[in-house]
């Protein structure tokens, strides 16, 4: 009986997939067991209210700059189906009000009139033997003659004022490789939309540190 209990509680090596998303890396560095369980027993995850709101806001920003749209947006209900006002639930109305407030905050914020160089930029880069995939919210050209050529911006729609710099470091590296720049020619920061606050993060992990992080995550979670 004791032997069976020990075997049941013993750590289980997990064969990580060859590809990891930025979200998985950040989650794994914060809570390796959570990622281990997800890889071992993949389960569909219902998006949180915060995640859903963020996704809709990102899509609105992209549409705004690509088509110079207005605040008139089609709203999707809880099930992802476009609905009219008479069909919306209380939760939908609350989400719409919050979404509308985010859009208006952006319209009056510092990035409203600054044209992005790229939006929702997909990338794939190799780190520590793993293919890392992600999507950069926005990339801006910097004024000529400055210390950097590009600025990577990650939109933050939540009310808090904290974010993981590991995520931003991966985005910065991806932008540098995408555009053939030295890493120190790319600046990066978080933009907190609700408060029109931009935090430029000057001390971010470099390539060697990121490779070490991914390799360490792989070692903690299981076999290569």
Short mmCIF file of C-alpha atoms in Angstrom, two decimals:
data_model
loop_
_atom_site.label_atom_id
_atom_site.label_comp_id
_atom_site.label_asym_id
_atom_site.label_seq_id
_atom_site.Cartn_x
_atom_site.Cartn_y
_atom_site.Cartn_z
CA UNK A 1 0.00 0.00 0.00
CA UNK A 2 2.78 2.45 0.96
CA UNK A 3 4.62 1.69 -2.26
CA UNK A 4 1.48 2.38 -4.32
CA UNK A 5 0.94 5.71 -2.53
CA UNK A 6 4.54 6.75 -3.19
CA UNK A 7 4.20 5.81 -6.83
CA UNK A 8 0.95 7.76 -7.11
CA UNK A 9 2.51 10.90 -5.59
CA UNK A 10 5.84 10.66 -7.38
CA UNK A 11 6.65 13.41 -9.92
CA UNK A 12 5.66 12.47 -13.45
CA UNK A 13 7.89 13.49 -16.33
CA UNK A 14 6.00 15.33 -19.02
CA UNK A 15 7.02 15.37 -22.66
CA UNK A 16 6.58 19.01 -23.53
CA UNK A 17 5.34 19.82 -27.01
CA UNK A 18 7.94 21.10 -29.44
CA UNK A 19 6.04 24.39 -29.54
CA UNK A 20 5.19 26.66 -26.64
CA UNK A 21 3.22 29.88 -26.59
CA UNK A 22 4.37 32.97 -24.74
CA UNK A 23 1.38 32.52 -22.43
CA UNK A 24 2.46 28.96 -21.60
CA UNK A 25 6.02 30.06 -20.84
CA UNK A 26 4.87 32.84 -18.52
CA UNK A 27 2.40 30.50 -16.82
CA UNK A 28 5.03 27.78 -16.52
CA UNK A 29 7.59 30.07 -14.91
CA UNK A 30 4.94 31.21 -12.41
CA UNK A 31 3.28 27.85 -11.75
CA UNK A 32 5.08 24.84 -13.33
CA UNK A 33 2.59 22.36 -11.89
CA UNK A 34 -0.32 24.12 -13.57
CA UNK A 35 1.37 23.92 -16.97
CA UNK A 36 2.44 20.32 -16.30
CA UNK A 37 -1.17 19.34 -15.66
CA UNK A 38 -2.39 21.15 -18.76
CA UNK A 39 0.21 19.43 -20.96
CA UNK A 40 -0.39 16.03 -19.39
CA UNK A 41 -4.19 16.26 -19.54
CA UNK A 42 -5.24 18.97 -22.00
CA UNK A 43 -8.66 20.33 -21.14
CA UNK A 44 -10.68 23.05 -22.88
CA UNK A 45 -10.56 26.26 -20.87
CA UNK A 46 -13.45 28.71 -20.82
CA UNK A 47 -12.05 32.22 -21.39
CA UNK A 48 -12.37 34.46 -18.37
CA UNK A 49 -14.30 37.72 -18.52
CA UNK A 50 -11.00 39.59 -18.41
CA UNK A 51 -9.56 37.54 -21.28
CA UNK A 52 -12.69 37.98 -23.38
CA UNK A 53 -12.70 41.73 -22.83
CA UNK A 54 -9.02 41.93 -23.74
CA UNK A 55 -9.52 39.94 -26.93
CA UNK A 56 -12.38 42.18 -28.07
CA UNK A 57 -10.41 45.32 -27.29
CA UNK A 58 -7.39 44.08 -29.26
CA UNK A 59 -9.64 43.38 -32.25
CA UNK A 60 -11.19 46.83 -31.98
CA UNK A 61 -7.81 48.58 -31.94
CA UNK A 62 -6.68 46.60 -34.97
CA UNK A 63 -9.88 47.45 -36.85
CA UNK A 64 -9.66 51.10 -35.82
CA UNK A 65 -6.23 51.63 -37.33
CA UNK A 66 -6.73 49.45 -40.37
CA UNK A 67 -10.03 51.02 -41.34
CA UNK A 68 -10.13 54.18 -39.21
CA UNK A 69 -13.32 52.89 -37.60
CA UNK A 70 -15.45 54.66 -35.02
CA UNK A 71 -16.71 53.71 -31.60
CA UNK A 72 -19.71 52.01 -33.22
CA UNK A 73 -18.77 48.35 -32.81
CA UNK A 74 -20.70 45.12 -33.09
CA UNK A 75 -20.95 43.51 -29.70
CA UNK A 76 -20.92 39.76 -29.17
CA UNK A 77 -22.85 38.14 -26.36
CA UNK A 78 -21.62 35.59 -23.86
CA UNK A 79 -21.81 32.82 -26.47
CA UNK A 80 -19.89 34.79 -29.08
CA UNK A 81 -22.98 35.57 -31.21
CA UNK A 82 -23.78 39.11 -32.30
CA UNK A 83 -26.81 40.29 -30.36
CA UNK A 84 -29.12 43.30 -30.26
CA UNK A 85 -29.87 45.29 -27.11
CA UNK A 86 -33.17 43.45 -26.47
CA UNK A 87 -31.36 40.10 -26.54
CA UNK A 88 -28.45 40.96 -24.28
CA UNK A 89 -28.15 39.66 -20.75
CA UNK A 90 -27.11 41.74 -17.75
CA UNK A 91 -23.62 40.27 -18.05
CA UNK A 92 -23.53 41.33 -21.71
CA UNK A 93 -24.59 44.86 -20.79
CA UNK A 94 -21.89 45.07 -18.14
CA UNK A 95 -19.30 43.79 -20.60
CA UNK A 96 -20.43 46.25 -23.25
CA UNK A 97 -20.21 49.16 -20.81
CA UNK A 98 -16.71 48.13 -19.80
CA UNK A 99 -15.69 47.59 -23.41
CA UNK A 100 -17.07 51.00 -24.38
CA UNK A 101 -15.14 52.63 -21.52
CA UNK A 102 -11.92 50.98 -22.70
CA UNK A 103 -12.41 52.17 -26.26
CA UNK A 104 -13.14 55.72 -25.12
CA UNK A 105 -10.11 55.68 -22.84
CA UNK A 106 -7.94 54.66 -25.78
CA UNK A 107 -9.46 57.38 -27.96
CA UNK A 108 -8.42 60.01 -25.45
CA UNK A 109 -5.05 58.43 -24.68
CA UNK A 110 -1.51 58.93 -25.91
CA UNK A 111 -1.60 56.26 -28.62
CA UNK A 112 -4.86 57.35 -30.26
CA UNK A 113 -3.14 59.44 -32.93
CA UNK A 114 0.09 57.50 -33.27
CA UNK A 115 0.05 55.24 -36.32
CA UNK A 116 1.40 51.75 -35.60
CA UNK A 117 4.05 50.18 -37.81
CA UNK A 118 2.50 46.75 -37.15
CA UNK A 119 -0.50 45.41 -35.24
CA UNK A 120 -1.18 41.91 -33.91
CA UNK A 121 2.15 40.77 -35.37
CA UNK A 122 2.49 36.95 -35.26
CA UNK A 123 5.92 35.46 -34.64
CA UNK A 124 7.77 32.22 -34.12
CA UNK A 125 11.27 32.03 -32.67
CA UNK A 126 13.45 29.23 -31.33
CA UNK A 127 14.67 29.32 -27.74
CA UNK A 128 16.29 26.49 -25.82
CA UNK A 129 15.34 24.01 -28.51
CA UNK A 130 11.67 25.01 -28.39
CA UNK A 131 9.63 26.88 -30.96
CA UNK A 132 7.99 29.83 -29.21
CA UNK A 133 4.92 31.38 -30.81
CA UNK A 134 3.10 34.55 -29.95
CA UNK A 135 1.55 37.77 -31.21
CA UNK A 136 2.79 41.30 -30.53
CA UNK A 137 0.03 43.84 -29.85
CA UNK A 138 1.69 46.81 -31.53
CA UNK A 139 5.02 47.96 -32.95
CA UNK A 140 5.83 51.63 -33.52
CA UNK A 141 8.66 53.35 -35.33
CA UNK A 142 10.76 55.55 -33.08
CA UNK A 143 11.89 59.04 -34.09
CA UNK A 144 15.03 58.92 -36.23
CA UNK A 145 18.32 59.54 -34.49
CA UNK A 146 17.13 58.16 -31.18
CA UNK A 147 18.53 55.39 -29.03
CA UNK A 148 16.07 52.85 -30.45
CA UNK A 149 14.43 52.20 -33.80
CA UNK A 150 11.25 50.41 -32.72
CA UNK A 151 8.90 50.45 -29.76
CA UNK A 152 6.97 47.31 -28.80
CA UNK A 153 3.76 48.03 -26.89
CA UNK A 154 1.62 45.52 -25.03
CA UNK A 155 -1.92 46.70 -24.28
CA UNK A 156 -3.11 46.06 -20.73
CA UNK A 157 -6.86 46.28 -20.22
CA UNK A 158 -7.10 45.10 -16.61
CA UNK A 159 -7.46 47.45 -13.68
CA UNK A 160 -4.24 46.40 -11.98
CA UNK A 161 -0.90 48.02 -12.58
CA UNK A 162 1.38 45.02 -12.83
CA UNK A 163 2.53 42.83 -15.70
CA UNK A 164 5.18 40.15 -16.24
CA UNK A 165 8.34 41.53 -17.91
CA UNK A 166 9.14 38.03 -19.24
CA UNK A 167 6.25 38.38 -21.68
CA UNK A 168 7.54 41.75 -22.86
CA UNK A 169 11.10 40.45 -23.20
CA UNK A 170 9.91 37.68 -25.53
CA UNK A 171 7.99 40.20 -27.62
CA UNK A 172 11.00 42.50 -27.84
CA UNK A 173 13.26 39.65 -28.99
CA UNK A 174 10.68 38.58 -31.56
CA UNK A 175 10.44 42.12 -32.95
CA UNK A 176 14.22 42.44 -33.15
CA UNK A 177 14.51 39.18 -35.08
CA UNK A 178 11.54 39.96 -37.32
CA UNK A 179 13.00 43.28 -38.43
CA UNK A 180 16.67 42.31 -38.34
CA UNK A 181 17.67 44.66 -35.53
CA UNK A 182 20.02 44.38 -32.60
CA UNK A 183 18.09 43.77 -29.41
CA UNK A 184 19.16 47.07 -27.87
CA UNK A 185 17.59 48.93 -30.81
CA UNK A 186 14.12 47.82 -29.70
CA UNK A 187 12.37 49.42 -26.72
CA UNK A 188 9.33 47.87 -25.07
CA UNK A 189 6.67 48.77 -22.55
CA UNK A 190 3.19 48.15 -21.16
CA UNK A 191 0.31 50.51 -21.86
CA UNK A 192 -2.44 50.51 -19.21
CA UNK A 193 -5.38 51.71 -21.28
CA UNK A 194 -7.77 52.63 -18.49
CA UNK A 195 -5.29 55.07 -16.93
CA UNK A 196 -3.46 56.18 -20.07
CA UNK A 197 -0.25 55.07 -18.38
CA UNK A 198 2.74 53.83 -20.34
CA UNK A 199 5.51 52.00 -18.49
CA UNK A 200 8.71 51.72 -20.50
CA UNK A 201 10.59 48.68 -19.16
CA UNK A 202 14.27 49.42 -19.54
CA UNK A 203 15.74 46.35 -17.86
CA UNK A 204 14.52 43.26 -19.72
CA UNK A 205 16.06 39.79 -19.99
CA UNK A 206 18.33 39.31 -23.00
CA UNK A 207 18.66 36.32 -25.32
CA UNK A 208 20.85 34.25 -23.01
CA UNK A 209 18.52 34.79 -20.06
CA UNK A 210 15.47 33.87 -22.12
CA UNK A 211 17.12 30.70 -23.41
CA UNK A 212 18.04 29.81 -19.83
CA UNK A 213 14.46 30.42 -18.68
CA UNK A 214 12.98 28.16 -21.36
CA UNK A 215 15.61 25.48 -20.74
CA UNK A 216 14.99 25.64 -17.00
CA UNK A 217 11.24 25.37 -17.56
CA UNK A 218 11.78 22.32 -19.74
CA UNK A 219 13.97 20.72 -17.09
CA UNK A 220 11.47 21.39 -14.31
CA UNK A 221 8.48 20.07 -16.23
CA UNK A 222 9.99 16.95 -17.69
CA UNK A 223 12.14 15.41 -20.35
CA UNK A 224 13.34 17.09 -23.50
#
